Coordinates of C-alpha atoms in Angstrom, one line a residue:
M1420 CA 0.3 0.2 0.4
P1421 CA 1.2 3.4 -0.7
D1422 CA 2.6 4.8 2.6
Y1423 CA 5.6 6.6 4.0
N1424 CA 7.3 3.4 5.1
R1425 CA 8.3 2.0 1.8
H1426 CA 10.4 4.7 0.7
D1427 CA 13.8 3.6 0.9
S1428 CA 13.5 0.3 3.0
I1429 CA 17.3 0.0 1.9
D1430 CA 20.1 -1.5 4.5
S1431 CA 23.2 -1.5 2.7
A1432 CA 25.3 -2.1 -0.3
S1433 CA 24.3 -5.6 -0.3
E1434 CA 20.2 -4.6 -0.1
F1435 CA 18.1 -7.5 -1.4
I1436 CA 20.8 -10.1 -2.0
T1437 CA 19.8 -13.7 -0.8
R1438 CA 22.6 -16.0 0.5
R1439 CA 22.1 -18.2 -2.4
K1440 CA 22.5 -15.0 -4.7
M1441 CA 25.5 -14.0 -3.5
M1442 CA 27.3 -17.4 -3.9
A1443 CA 26.1 -17.7 -7.6
A1444 CA 27.5 -14.1 -7.5
G1445 CA 30.5 -15.0 -6.3
A1446 CA 30.9 -18.1 -8.4
A1447 CA 30.5 -15.9 -11.6
A1448 CA 33.8 -14.5 -10.5
V1449 CA 35.7 -17.1 -9.8
T1450 CA 35.1 -18.7 -13.0
G1451 CA 36.8 -16.2 -14.8
G1452 CA 34.2 -13.5 -15.3
V1453 CA 31.4 -13.6 -17.7
A1454 CA 30.8 -15.3 -20.7
G1455 CA 30.3 -14.3 -24.1
C1456 CA 29.7 -10.5 -24.6
L1457 CA 29.3 -9.8 -21.4
G1458 CA 32.5 -8.9 -20.0
G1459 CA 34.8 -6.2 -18.3
S1460 CA 37.7 -4.8 -21.0
S1461 CA 40.9 -3.1 -20.2
D1462 CA 40.5 -1.3 -23.5
N1463 CA 38.0 1.5 -23.7
D1464 CA 35.9 0.9 -26.7
G1465 CA 32.8 3.2 -25.2
T1466 CA 31.8 0.2 -23.2
I1467 CA 31.3 1.1 -19.5
T1468 CA 31.2 -2.1 -17.1
T1469 CA 29.4 -2.1 -13.6
F1470 CA 28.0 -4.8 -11.3
H1471 CA 24.9 -6.0 -9.9
S1472 CA 23.8 -9.1 -7.4
S1473 CA 20.5 -10.4 -9.4
I1474 CA 20.8 -13.4 -11.4
P1475 CA 19.2 -11.7 -14.4
T1476 CA 17.5 -15.1 -15.8
E1477 CA 15.7 -15.0 -12.3
M1478 CA 14.6 -11.5 -12.2
N1479 CA 11.0 -10.7 -11.8
F1480 CA 10.0 -7.2 -12.8
N1481 CA 6.5 -7.1 -11.7
T1482 CA 7.1 -5.5 -7.9
W1483 CA 4.4 -8.1 -6.5
A1484 CA 6.6 -10.8 -7.2
P1485 CA 9.7 -12.4 -5.6
S1486 CA 13.1 -11.6 -7.1
Y1487 CA 12.2 -8.0 -8.1
P1488 CA 16.2 -6.2 -9.3
W1489 CA 15.8 -3.0 -7.1
N1490 CA 19.6 -2.4 -7.5
P1491 CA 19.6 -2.9 -11.6
T1492 CA 16.7 -0.7 -11.5
W1493 CA 18.1 2.6 -10.7
L1494 CA 20.2 2.3 -14.7
L1495 CA 17.4 0.4 -16.5
L1496 CA 14.2 3.0 -15.5
E1497 CA 14.1 6.4 -14.6
P1498 CA 12.9 8.4 -11.3
V1499 CA 9.7 10.5 -11.2
L1500 CA 11.5 12.6 -8.9
R1501 CA 14.9 12.5 -7.1
Y1502 CA 16.1 12.8 -3.6
Y1503 CA 19.3 14.5 -2.5
S1504 CA 21.4 14.4 0.5
D1505 CA 20.4 17.8 1.5
G1506 CA 16.6 17.5 1.6
S1507 CA 16.0 18.8 -1.8
I1508 CA 14.3 17.3 -4.7
S1509 CA 14.5 17.0 -8.5
H1510 CA 11.7 16.7 -10.3
E1511 CA 12.4 14.2 -13.4
M1512 CA 9.0 13.4 -15.2
I1513 CA 7.0 16.1 -13.3
E1514 CA 6.0 19.4 -14.9
D1515 CA 4.3 20.9 -12.4
W1516 CA 2.2 19.7 -9.3
E1517 CA -0.1 21.4 -6.7
Y1518 CA -1.9 20.2 -3.3
D1519 CA -5.7 21.6 -2.6
E1520 CA -5.7 22.0 1.1
N1521 CA -9.6 21.8 0.9
S1522 CA -10.5 18.6 -1.6
Q1523 CA -7.4 17.0 -0.3
E1524 CA -6.1 16.4 -3.6
L1525 CA -3.0 16.0 -5.1
T1526 CA -2.4 17.2 -8.6
V1527 CA 0.9 15.9 -10.9
H1528 CA 1.3 16.7 -14.2
H1529 CA 4.0 14.9 -15.7
N1530 CA 6.0 15.9 -18.7
D1531 CA 6.4 13.9 -22.3
E1532 CA 10.2 14.0 -22.6
F1533 CA 10.7 10.2 -21.6
Y1534 CA 10.0 7.3 -23.9
W1535 CA 9.6 3.2 -23.2
W1536 CA 12.0 1.8 -25.2
N1537 CA 9.0 0.6 -27.4
G1538 CA 8.4 4.2 -28.0
D1539 CA 5.4 4.7 -25.8
V1540 CA 5.8 7.8 -24.2
V1541 CA 6.1 7.7 -20.3
N1542 CA 3.3 9.4 -19.0
A1543 CA 1.2 9.7 -15.7
A1544 CA -1.0 6.7 -16.9
D1545 CA 1.6 4.5 -16.2
K1546 CA 1.8 5.8 -12.4
Y1547 CA -2.1 5.6 -12.5
W1548 CA -2.7 2.2 -13.1
Y1549 CA 0.2 0.9 -11.4
G1550 CA -1.1 3.0 -8.3
E1551 CA -4.5 1.7 -8.8
V1552 CA -3.6 -1.9 -8.5
A1553 CA -1.5 -1.1 -5.3
R1554 CA -4.6 0.9 -3.8
L1555 CA -7.4 -1.8 -4.6
L1556 CA -5.3 -4.6 -4.0
N1557 CA -5.4 -2.8 0.1
P1558 CA -8.1 0.1 -0.3
G1559 CA -8.7 0.1 3.5
S1560 CA -5.2 0.7 4.2
S1561 CA -5.1 3.0 1.2
N1562 CA -3.8 6.7 2.1
Y1563 CA -5.9 7.3 -1.1
E1564 CA -9.6 7.6 -1.3
Q1565 CA -9.5 7.5 -5.4
L1566 CA -7.2 8.1 -8.0
S1567 CA -8.1 9.8 -11.7
L1568 CA -6.3 10.6 -14.8
E1569 CA -6.9 13.6 -16.9
N1570 CA -5.2 15.6 -19.8
N1571 CA -4.9 12.5 -22.0
G1572 CA -2.8 10.7 -19.4
Q1573 CA -0.7 13.3 -18.8
T1574 CA -2.2 14.1 -15.5
I1575 CA -3.0 12.0 -12.3
I1576 CA -5.3 13.4 -9.3
R1577 CA -4.5 11.5 -6.2
E1578 CA -7.5 12.3 -3.4
Y1579 CA -6.2 11.5 0.2
K1580 CA -8.2 9.9 2.7
E1581 CA -7.1 12.7 5.4
P1582 CA -5.4 15.7 5.1
Q1583 CA -1.9 16.0 4.2
N1584 CA 0.9 17.8 5.3
P1585 CA 2.2 20.3 3.1
Q1586 CA 6.0 19.9 3.7
L1587 CA 5.7 16.1 3.2
V1588 CA 3.2 16.0 -0.2
E1589 CA 6.3 16.7 -2.5
Y1590 CA 8.1 13.8 -1.4
N1591 CA 5.4 11.5 -2.6
L1592 CA 4.6 12.8 -5.7
G1593 CA 5.9 9.4 -7.1
G1594 CA 2.9 7.4 -5.5
Y1595 CA 3.4 4.0 -4.6
L1596 CA 7.0 2.4 -4.1
G1597 CA 8.2 6.1 -4.0
A1598 CA 10.2 7.8 -6.8
M1599 CA 10.7 5.4 -9.2
M1600 CA 8.6 5.0 -12.4
R1601 CA 8.2 0.8 -12.2
G1602 CA 5.7 -0.4 -14.7
H1603 CA 4.0 0.3 -18.1
R1604 CA 0.4 1.4 -17.8
D1605 CA -0.6 -1.5 -20.3
K1606 CA 0.6 -4.3 -18.1
F1607 CA -0.9 -3.2 -14.9
R1608 CA -4.5 -1.6 -16.8
P1609 CA -6.1 -5.2 -16.7
W1610 CA -5.5 -6.1 -13.1
A1611 CA -6.7 -2.5 -12.0
E1612 CA -9.9 -3.3 -14.2
E1613 CA -10.5 -6.7 -12.4
L1614 CA -9.9 -5.2 -9.0
Q1615 CA -12.3 -2.3 -9.6
D1616 CA -15.0 -5.0 -9.8
A1617 CA -13.8 -6.9 -6.9
S1618 CA -15.8 -6.9 -4.0
T1619 CA -14.2 -8.7 -1.1
E1620 CA -10.7 -9.5 0.1
E1621 CA -10.7 -13.1 -1.0
E1622 CA -11.4 -11.8 -4.5
R1623 CA -8.2 -9.3 -3.8
V1624 CA -6.3 -12.0 -2.9
D1625 CA -7.1 -14.3 -5.6
I1626 CA -6.3 -11.4 -8.3
E1627 CA -3.2 -10.9 -6.8
K1628 CA -2.1 -14.4 -6.7
R1629 CA -2.9 -14.9 -10.7
M1630 CA -1.2 -11.6 -11.2
V1631 CA 2.1 -13.0 -9.9
E1632 CA 1.5 -16.1 -11.6
E1633 CA 0.4 -15.3 -14.8
M1634 CA 2.3 -12.2 -15.3
P1635 CA 5.8 -12.4 -14.6
L1636 CA 8.0 -9.8 -15.8
H1637 CA 11.1 -11.7 -16.7
I1638 CA 14.0 -10.1 -17.9
S1639 CA 13.3 -11.5 -21.2
T1640 CA 9.8 -9.7 -21.7
V1641 CA 11.3 -6.7 -20.6
A1642 CA 13.9 -6.7 -23.2
D1643 CA 11.5 -7.8 -26.1
E1644 CA 8.4 -5.5 -25.0
G1645 CA 10.4 -2.8 -24.2
L1646 CA 9.6 -2.5 -20.5
G1647 CA 12.3 0.3 -19.8
M1648 CA 13.0 4.1 -20.1
G1649 CA 16.4 4.0 -19.2
P1650 CA 19.3 5.7 -21.4
F1651 CA 20.9 1.8 -21.8
E1652 CA 18.4 -0.7 -23.3
I1653 CA 19.0 -4.2 -22.3
V1654 CA 19.9 -6.1 -26.1
D1655 CA 21.3 -9.4 -24.6
F1656 CA 21.4 -11.1 -21.3
D1657 CA 22.4 -14.5 -19.8
E1658 CA 22.9 -15.8 -16.4
Q1659 CA 25.9 -14.1 -15.7
G1660 CA 25.2 -10.3 -17.1
I1661 CA 23.2 -7.7 -19.2
H1662 CA 24.4 -6.2 -22.1
C1663 CA 22.8 -3.0 -22.8
E1664 CA 23.2 -0.5 -25.5
L1665 CA 22.4 3.6 -25.5
Y1666 CA 18.7 4.2 -26.3
D1667 CA 18.6 7.2 -28.8
E1668 CA 15.4 8.2 -27.6
H1669 CA 16.3 8.9 -24.2
P1670 CA 16.3 12.9 -23.6
Y1671 CA 19.6 12.7 -22.6
A1672 CA 21.2 10.6 -25.2
D1673 CA 23.2 13.4 -27.0
Q1674 CA 24.7 14.1 -23.7
I1675 CA 25.9 10.5 -23.0
N1676 CA 29.1 9.7 -24.3
I1677 CA 28.8 5.9 -23.3
D1678 CA 27.7 3.4 -26.2
K1679 CA 27.3 0.5 -24.4
L1680 CA 27.1 -0.4 -20.9
E1681 CA 27.7 -4.2 -19.3
Y1682 CA 26.1 -5.0 -15.9
V1683 CA 28.2 -8.3 -14.6
L1684 CA 27.2 -10.1 -12.1
A1685 CA 29.1 -10.0 -8.8
A1686 CA 28.5 -9.5 -5.0
D1687 CA 31.0 -9.2 -1.7
E1688 CA 34.5 -10.6 -2.2
A1689 CA 33.6 -11.0 -6.0
V1690 CA 33.0 -7.6 -6.5
A1691 CA 36.5 -6.8 -4.4
Q1692 CA 38.1 -9.1 -7.0
Q1693 CA 36.9 -7.4 -9.9
I1694 CA 37.5 -4.0 -8.8
M1695 CA 41.3 -4.9 -8.1
G1696 CA 41.3 -6.6 -11.0
G1697 CA 40.3 -3.7 -13.4
D1698 CA 37.6 -5.2 -14.6
L1699 CA 34.9 -2.8 -13.2
D1700 CA 34.4 0.8 -14.1
F1701 CA 32.3 2.5 -11.9
G1702 CA 29.9 1.9 -8.8
F1703 CA 27.7 3.2 -5.8
G1704 CA 28.8 3.4 -2.3
R1705 CA 32.2 4.0 -0.4
L1706 CA 35.0 2.0 -2.0
S1707 CA 36.1 0.7 1.4
N1708 CA 32.4 -0.9 1.5
W1709 CA 33.8 -3.0 -1.5
I1710 CA 37.7 -3.3 -0.9
G1711 CA 38.2 -2.4 2.9
D1712 CA 41.9 -1.0 3.5
Q1713 CA 43.1 -2.5 0.0
N1714 CA 44.8 -0.1 -2.3
T1715 CA 44.5 0.1 -5.9
N1716 CA 45.9 2.3 -8.5
N1717 CA 43.4 2.5 -10.9
V1718 CA 39.5 3.2 -9.0
E1719 CA 39.2 6.3 -7.1
M1720 CA 36.7 7.6 -4.8
L1721 CA 34.3 9.9 -6.3
A1722 CA 31.7 12.5 -4.5
P1723 CA 31.8 11.7 -1.1
Y1724 CA 29.1 13.0 1.3
Q1725 CA 27.2 13.0 4.3
D1726 CA 24.8 9.9 4.0
T1727 CA 20.9 10.5 5.1
F1728 CA 21.5 7.3 7.3
M1729 CA 23.2 6.7 10.9
R1730 CA 23.7 3.7 12.5
K1731 CA 21.9 2.9 16.1
L1732 CA 22.3 0.6 19.0
E1733 CA 18.3 0.1 19.6
F1734 CA 16.8 -0.9 23.1
M1735 CA 14.4 -3.7 23.1
M1736 CA 11.9 -3.7 26.1
Q1737 CA 10.7 -7.5 26.5
G1738 CA 13.7 -9.7 26.4
P1739 CA 15.8 -11.4 28.9
A1740 CA 16.6 -8.4 30.1
A1741 CA 13.4 -6.2 29.7
E1742 CA 13.5 -4.9 33.4
H1743 CA 16.7 -3.4 32.9
M1744 CA 15.6 -2.0 29.5
R1745 CA 13.1 -0.1 30.4
T1746 CA 15.2 1.4 33.4
L1747 CA 15.9 4.7 31.8
E1748 CA 19.1 5.0 34.0
V1749 CA 20.3 1.8 32.5
R1750 CA 19.9 3.0 28.8
R1751 CA 21.9 6.3 29.7
A1752 CA 24.4 4.3 31.5
I1753 CA 25.0 2.2 28.3
A1754 CA 25.2 5.4 26.4
H1755 CA 27.9 6.7 28.9
V1756 CA 29.7 3.5 28.7
I1757 CA 30.0 3.0 24.8
N1758 CA 33.2 4.8 23.4
L1759 CA 31.8 5.9 20.0
E1760 CA 34.9 6.9 18.7
H1761 CA 35.8 3.4 18.7
V1762 CA 32.8 2.0 17.5
S1763 CA 33.0 4.3 14.4
T1764 CA 37.0 3.8 13.8
N1765 CA 36.5 0.2 14.2
F1766 CA 33.8 0.2 11.6
T1767 CA 35.3 -0.4 8.5
P1768 CA 33.5 2.0 5.9
E1769 CA 34.2 5.6 6.8
S1770 CA 31.8 7.3 9.0
T1771 CA 31.3 10.2 11.6
V1772 CA 30.8 9.9 14.9
R1773 CA 27.2 11.0 15.9
S1774 CA 27.8 13.8 18.9
R1775 CA 24.4 14.5 19.6
Q1776 CA 21.4 12.1 20.4
T1777 CA 18.2 14.1 18.8
G1778 CA 17.5 11.2 16.4
L1779 CA 18.3 12.9 13.8
P1780 CA 21.7 13.4 11.8
E1781 CA 23.9 16.4 12.1
L1782 CA 22.8 18.3 9.1
V1783 CA 18.9 17.9 9.8
T1784 CA 19.6 18.8 13.4
E1785 CA 21.0 22.0 12.7
D1786 CA 18.5 22.7 10.1
K1787 CA 15.6 21.9 12.5
L1788 CA 16.8 22.7 15.7
G1789 CA 19.2 25.0 15.1
D1790 CA 20.7 26.7 18.7
S1791 CA 18.3 25.0 21.0
V1792 CA 20.2 21.8 20.2
D1793 CA 22.7 23.4 22.7
D1794 CA 20.3 22.8 25.6
F1795 CA 20.2 18.9 25.3
I1796 CA 21.4 16.5 27.6
D1797 CA 24.7 16.0 26.4
Y1798 CA 25.8 12.7 26.1
P1799 CA 29.5 11.7 26.1
T1800 CA 31.0 10.3 22.8
E1801 CA 34.3 8.9 24.6
A1802 CA 33.4 6.1 27.6
D1803 CA 32.8 8.1 30.7
E1804 CA 32.6 5.1 33.5
E1805 CA 32.4 7.3 36.3
G1806 CA 29.3 9.0 34.8
A1807 CA 27.7 5.4 34.0
T1808 CA 28.4 4.2 37.6
E1809 CA 26.8 7.1 39.3
L1810 CA 23.7 6.0 36.8
M1811 CA 23.6 2.2 37.5
E1812 CA 24.0 3.2 41.4
S1813 CA 21.3 5.8 41.2
A1814 CA 19.0 3.0 40.1
G1815 CA 19.7 0.8 42.7
Y1816 CA 22.2 -1.5 41.2
E1817 CA 25.5 -2.7 42.8
H1818 CA 28.9 -3.7 41.5
D1819 CA 30.4 -6.4 43.1
G1820 CA 33.9 -6.1 41.9
E1821 CA 33.3 -7.8 38.9
S1822 CA 29.9 -7.5 37.7
W1823 CA 26.9 -5.2 38.4
L1824 CA 24.1 -6.8 40.1
D1825 CA 20.2 -5.8 40.7
D1826 CA 18.4 -5.2 43.6
G1827 CA 18.2 -9.1 43.7
G1828 CA 21.3 -9.8 44.0
D1829 CA 21.4 -11.5 40.5
T1830 CA 24.1 -10.3 37.7
V1831 CA 22.8 -7.9 34.9
G1832 CA 22.5 -10.0 31.6
L1833 CA 22.2 -8.6 28.4
E1834 CA 21.6 -10.3 25.2
I1835 CA 22.6 -8.9 21.6
A1836 CA 21.3 -10.0 18.3
V1837 CA 22.9 -8.2 14.9
P1838 CA 22.7 -8.9 11.7
Q1839 CA 26.0 -9.7 10.0
W1840 CA 26.7 -6.2 8.5
A1841 CA 27.1 -5.2 12.3
D1842 CA 29.7 -7.6 13.5
N1843 CA 32.5 -5.4 14.2
P1844 CA 30.6 -2.6 15.6
A1845 CA 28.4 -5.1 17.9
R1846 CA 31.9 -6.9 18.9
T1847 CA 33.1 -3.3 19.8
V1848 CA 30.1 -2.5 21.9
T1849 CA 30.0 -5.9 23.5
D1850 CA 33.7 -5.7 24.6
Q1851 CA 32.9 -2.1 26.1
L1852 CA 29.7 -3.2 28.1
S1853 CA 31.7 -6.5 29.0
Q1854 CA 34.9 -4.3 30.6
F1855 CA 32.1 -2.5 32.6
G1856 CA 30.6 -5.5 34.3
F1857 CA 27.5 -6.6 32.2
E1858 CA 27.3 -10.1 31.2
V1859 CA 27.0 -10.0 27.6
D1860 CA 25.8 -12.5 25.2
L1861 CA 26.2 -11.8 21.9
S1862 CA 24.3 -13.1 18.8
V1863 CA 25.6 -12.4 14.9
L1864 CA 22.9 -13.9 12.4
E1865 CA 22.5 -14.3 8.8
G1866 CA 20.1 -12.2 7.1
A1867 CA 17.1 -14.8 6.8
T1868 CA 17.5 -15.8 10.6
Y1869 CA 17.5 -12.4 11.8
N1870 CA 14.3 -11.3 9.7
D1871 CA 12.8 -14.5 11.6
R1872 CA 13.5 -13.3 14.9
T1873 CA 12.1 -9.7 14.3
E1874 CA 9.2 -10.6 12.0
D1875 CA 6.7 -10.9 14.5
S1876 CA 8.1 -10.1 18.0
V1877 CA 11.7 -9.6 19.6
D1878 CA 12.8 -11.6 22.1
F1879 CA 16.3 -10.1 22.7
D1880 CA 17.5 -6.9 24.7
L1881 CA 19.8 -4.7 21.9
T1882 CA 20.4 -4.8 18.1
M1883 CA 21.9 -2.7 15.5
G1884 CA 20.4 -1.1 12.5
N1885 CA 20.0 1.6 10.1
H1886 CA 18.6 4.7 11.5
G1887 CA 17.5 6.9 8.8
A1888 CA 16.2 7.4 4.9
L1889 CA 16.9 8.5 1.6
I1890 CA 14.6 11.4 2.4
A1891 CA 16.1 13.9 4.7
H1892 CA 13.1 15.1 6.4
P1893 CA 12.9 14.5 10.4
S1894 CA 9.4 13.0 10.3
Y1895 CA 11.2 9.6 8.2
Y1896 CA 13.6 9.6 11.4
F1897 CA 10.7 8.6 13.6
R1898 CA 8.6 6.4 11.7
P1899 CA 6.7 4.1 14.5
T1900 CA 5.7 1.6 12.0
H1901 CA 9.3 1.4 10.2
K1902 CA 12.6 -0.3 11.4
H1903 CA 14.9 2.5 9.8
G1904 CA 12.4 4.9 12.3
N1905 CA 11.6 4.4 15.7
D1906 CA 9.9 1.3 15.5
L1907 CA 7.2 0.0 17.5
G1908 CA 5.6 -2.5 15.4
D1909 CA 3.2 -2.8 12.6
A1910 CA 0.2 -0.2 12.6
N1911 CA -2.4 -3.2 13.2
V1912 CA -0.2 -4.2 16.3
I1913 CA 0.0 -0.6 17.6
E1914 CA -3.4 0.5 16.9
G1915 CA -4.9 -3.1 18.8
A1916 CA -2.8 -2.4 21.8
L1917 CA -3.8 1.1 22.3
E1918 CA -7.4 0.3 21.8
D1919 CA -7.1 -2.5 24.5
G1920 CA -5.6 0.0 26.7
Q1921 CA -1.6 -1.3 26.7
D1922 CA 1.2 1.1 27.3
R1923 CA 4.0 -1.1 25.6
S1924 CA 3.8 -2.5 22.1
P1925 CA 3.3 -6.5 21.7
Y1926 CA 6.1 -6.4 19.2
N1927 CA 9.0 -5.3 20.9
G1928 CA 7.8 -3.8 24.1
K1929 CA 8.6 -0.2 23.9
E1930 CA 6.3 2.1 25.3
L1931 CA 3.6 3.7 23.2
I1932 CA 3.0 6.1 25.3
V1933 CA 5.8 8.2 27.3
E1934 CA 6.0 10.9 29.7
I1935 CA 9.0 13.5 29.0
P1936 CA 9.9 16.9 30.2
T1937 CA 8.4 20.2 28.5
E1938 CA 11.9 22.0 29.4
I1939 CA 14.8 21.1 26.9
G1940 CA 17.3 19.0 28.5
Q1941 CA 15.4 18.3 32.1
E1942 CA 17.3 15.5 32.9
D1943 CA 14.2 14.0 35.1
L1944 CA 10.7 14.3 35.4
S1945 CA 10.9 16.5 38.6
G1946 CA 9.6 19.6 36.8
S1947 CA 6.8 20.3 34.0
T1948 CA 6.1 17.1 32.2
E1949 CA 3.9 16.2 28.7
E1950 CA 2.2 13.0 27.6
V1951 CA 3.4 11.8 24.4
N1952 CA 1.3 9.2 22.4
L1953 CA 4.1 8.2 20.0
Y1954 CA 1.9 7.0 17.4
E1955 CA -0.9 8.8 17.5
L1956 CA 1.0 12.5 17.5
Y1957 CA 3.1 10.8 14.3
Q1958 CA -0.1 10.5 12.7
E1959 CA -1.0 14.3 13.6
W1960 CA 2.8 14.9 11.9
M1961 CA 1.5 13.6 8.8
T1962 CA -1.3 15.7 8.5
T1963 CA -0.6 19.2 10.1
Q1964 CA -1.2 21.9 7.8
S1965 CA 1.0 24.7 9.6
E1966 CA 4.7 25.5 9.5
E1967 CA 4.2 26.5 13.7
R1968 CA 2.9 23.1 14.5
N1969 CA 5.4 21.2 11.9
Q1970 CA 8.2 22.9 13.8
E1971 CA 6.8 21.8 17.5
L1972 CA 6.3 18.4 16.6
V1973 CA 10.4 18.2 15.2
Q1974 CA 11.2 19.4 18.7
T1975 CA 8.8 16.9 20.3
F1976 CA 10.4 14.0 18.7
A1977 CA 13.7 15.0 19.1
R1978 CA 13.1 16.0 22.8
Y1979 CA 11.7 12.6 23.4
W1980 CA 14.7 10.8 21.7
N1981 CA 17.1 13.1 23.8
F1982 CA 15.7 12.2 27.3
Y1983 CA 14.1 9.1 26.7
L1984 CA 17.2 7.1 24.7
P1985 CA 15.0 4.1 22.7
G1986 CA 17.9 3.9 20.9
I1987 CA 21.7 5.2 20.6
D1988 CA 22.7 6.6 17.2
L1989 CA 26.2 5.9 16.7
F1990 CA 27.8 7.2 13.8
E1991 CA 26.5 8.7 10.5
M1992 CA 27.4 6.9 7.3
M1993 CA 30.0 8.5 4.6
G1994 CA 28.1 8.0 0.9
G1995 CA 29.5 8.5 -2.6
S1996 CA 30.4 6.5 -5.7
W1997 CA 33.6 5.3 -7.1
G1998 CA 35.3 5.0 -10.7
N1999 CA 38.1 3.7 -12.9
T2000 CA 40.3 7.2 -13.6
N2001 CA 42.5 5.6 -15.9
N2002 CA 40.1 4.9 -18.6
W2003 CA 37.1 7.8 -17.7
E2004 CA 36.5 11.2 -16.9
F2005 CA 34.3 11.6 -14.3
D2006 CA 32.7 15.2 -14.1
V2007 CA 31.6 15.6 -10.3
N2008 CA 29.1 17.8 -9.5
D2009 CA 26.1 18.0 -6.7
E2010 CA 23.8 15.5 -8.7
W2011 CA 26.2 12.7 -7.8
K2012 CA 25.2 13.6 -4.0
A2013 CA 22.8 11.2 -3.4
Y2014 CA 21.6 7.5 -3.6
R2015 CA 23.4 5.7 -6.3
G2016 CA 25.3 8.8 -7.5
G2017 CA 27.3 6.9 -10.1
F2018 CA 24.4 5.7 -11.6
R2019 CA 22.8 9.2 -12.2
A2020 CA 25.9 10.1 -13.5
A2021 CA 25.9 7.9 -16.4
K2022 CA 22.4 8.3 -17.1
R2023 CA 23.1 12.0 -17.6
G2024 CA 26.2 12.3 -19.2
Y2025 CA 29.0 13.1 -16.2
I2026 CA 31.0 10.0 -17.5
S2027 CA 33.2 10.1 -20.7
P2028 CA 35.5 8.1 -22.2
K2029 CA 39.6 9.0 -21.9

């Protein structure tokens, strides 16, 4: 369904990669590269090579089906709009838009500059029929009352069920699944029309099942029927790669000096091997994400920038140590124990220590909180064991010379479970907590296992995760139903708990309603306080109309994070791209400073052969 949660469910450089795909990608590299015409070359013949981690013959471009190739679509498709790290937005396929606060209608006029590879104009009808499928599959939970199409398919009107926050509307101009244009109108129209006649949930479920089974958009279908609109059109593929050629009808084709693009299959170590061997010409993310501290003479880091994502240590409150995790002084003590400088330094990709616990990255904090942040509670970035000890003792804990004991004389034990990417920082944190006197049990889990442990409920005490979104608006950092926000569980779980009068989430035990000081920087509840229903207040944020109330909500949620400490933001990530500077010229500008910036550069003519 269309909602603020689906933007950027992106975890890392290895997003959406299954274990089996990683093994297959690695095997491809071991066997000596990509077969036939699909291979890198040291000769610069106008062919540029990058990598992907989805097996081409298993790709399915139907987003309701498994194996959707999320990463390759950043080159093969085009965005309707694009988000940048400074919070700005560029309108790629949008000519104009307006939101009527009275009718709650968002009118989006599409331009006619882009063409599908089959020659059809890309227009609002593509978004309309795709969005109608999404809306009608889940009409009760959709944000939209109805969608309509005007102006010969160039204008889409989305009528919202509820008033919309004018600050946030622009981020949602792309409709379902965010910014990308993901489907041709002719493919989704028949299913939308069938759904328009469906009256029961059973009928809708059956239609979705048949749509997945009867409309697989395999890469062969995409290539044969011209169902992409990026500047590089698929002309050939096999199990190990995709061969593309410049599409002359693309609006930027005359600015692009690349004739052919090769997408080769690789993941993890295979990527590192091909970078070091000079087989890859450009890619996304920090170079160190892929090759660690190895040195290469042919590839350089390009356009580094402060990412919109942070990494957080998150407190869960219904695990074995729930009693301790629910104690504010314990959470604050842990914040004093952890040496953020060491955690950041020991994390291989470059990062920047998060110096303020506002729940927001530094740039957003400066922009939205201004000088008021100087009055927030100041947590140390280096270990302060004396301060941590005072906090533990104030809550009734005792140290016996080796371990911390609760009021019953039992050792305070903490169970930490993290996904594999967090292995290194988690071990650093575990060592620091253990040295302070906590008994810590660390589990580093494969992706599928970790997902199973966090799917329906959480049974451990701490974890590590991403905190943020591609959209650098403060609201995205406090999303109550998103793992990259202030996760309290699914909406139906939260709403059910509140209706039953529960004050904690059945998902992870976190409080749904909290009491915080009204005064910024107050460290206890001895003064004036306010009660905050985190879920309901967030819903208000989605619909508030005034700039003044928007600013009040930023302050309230930041004060909540700073006082209550549902997690500790450890460090901010650095983004960027990399390229082979021996063979290619890279015209670096601000357009690189966004997710998949290198891909954007290739699509807009900022990469040229030497």
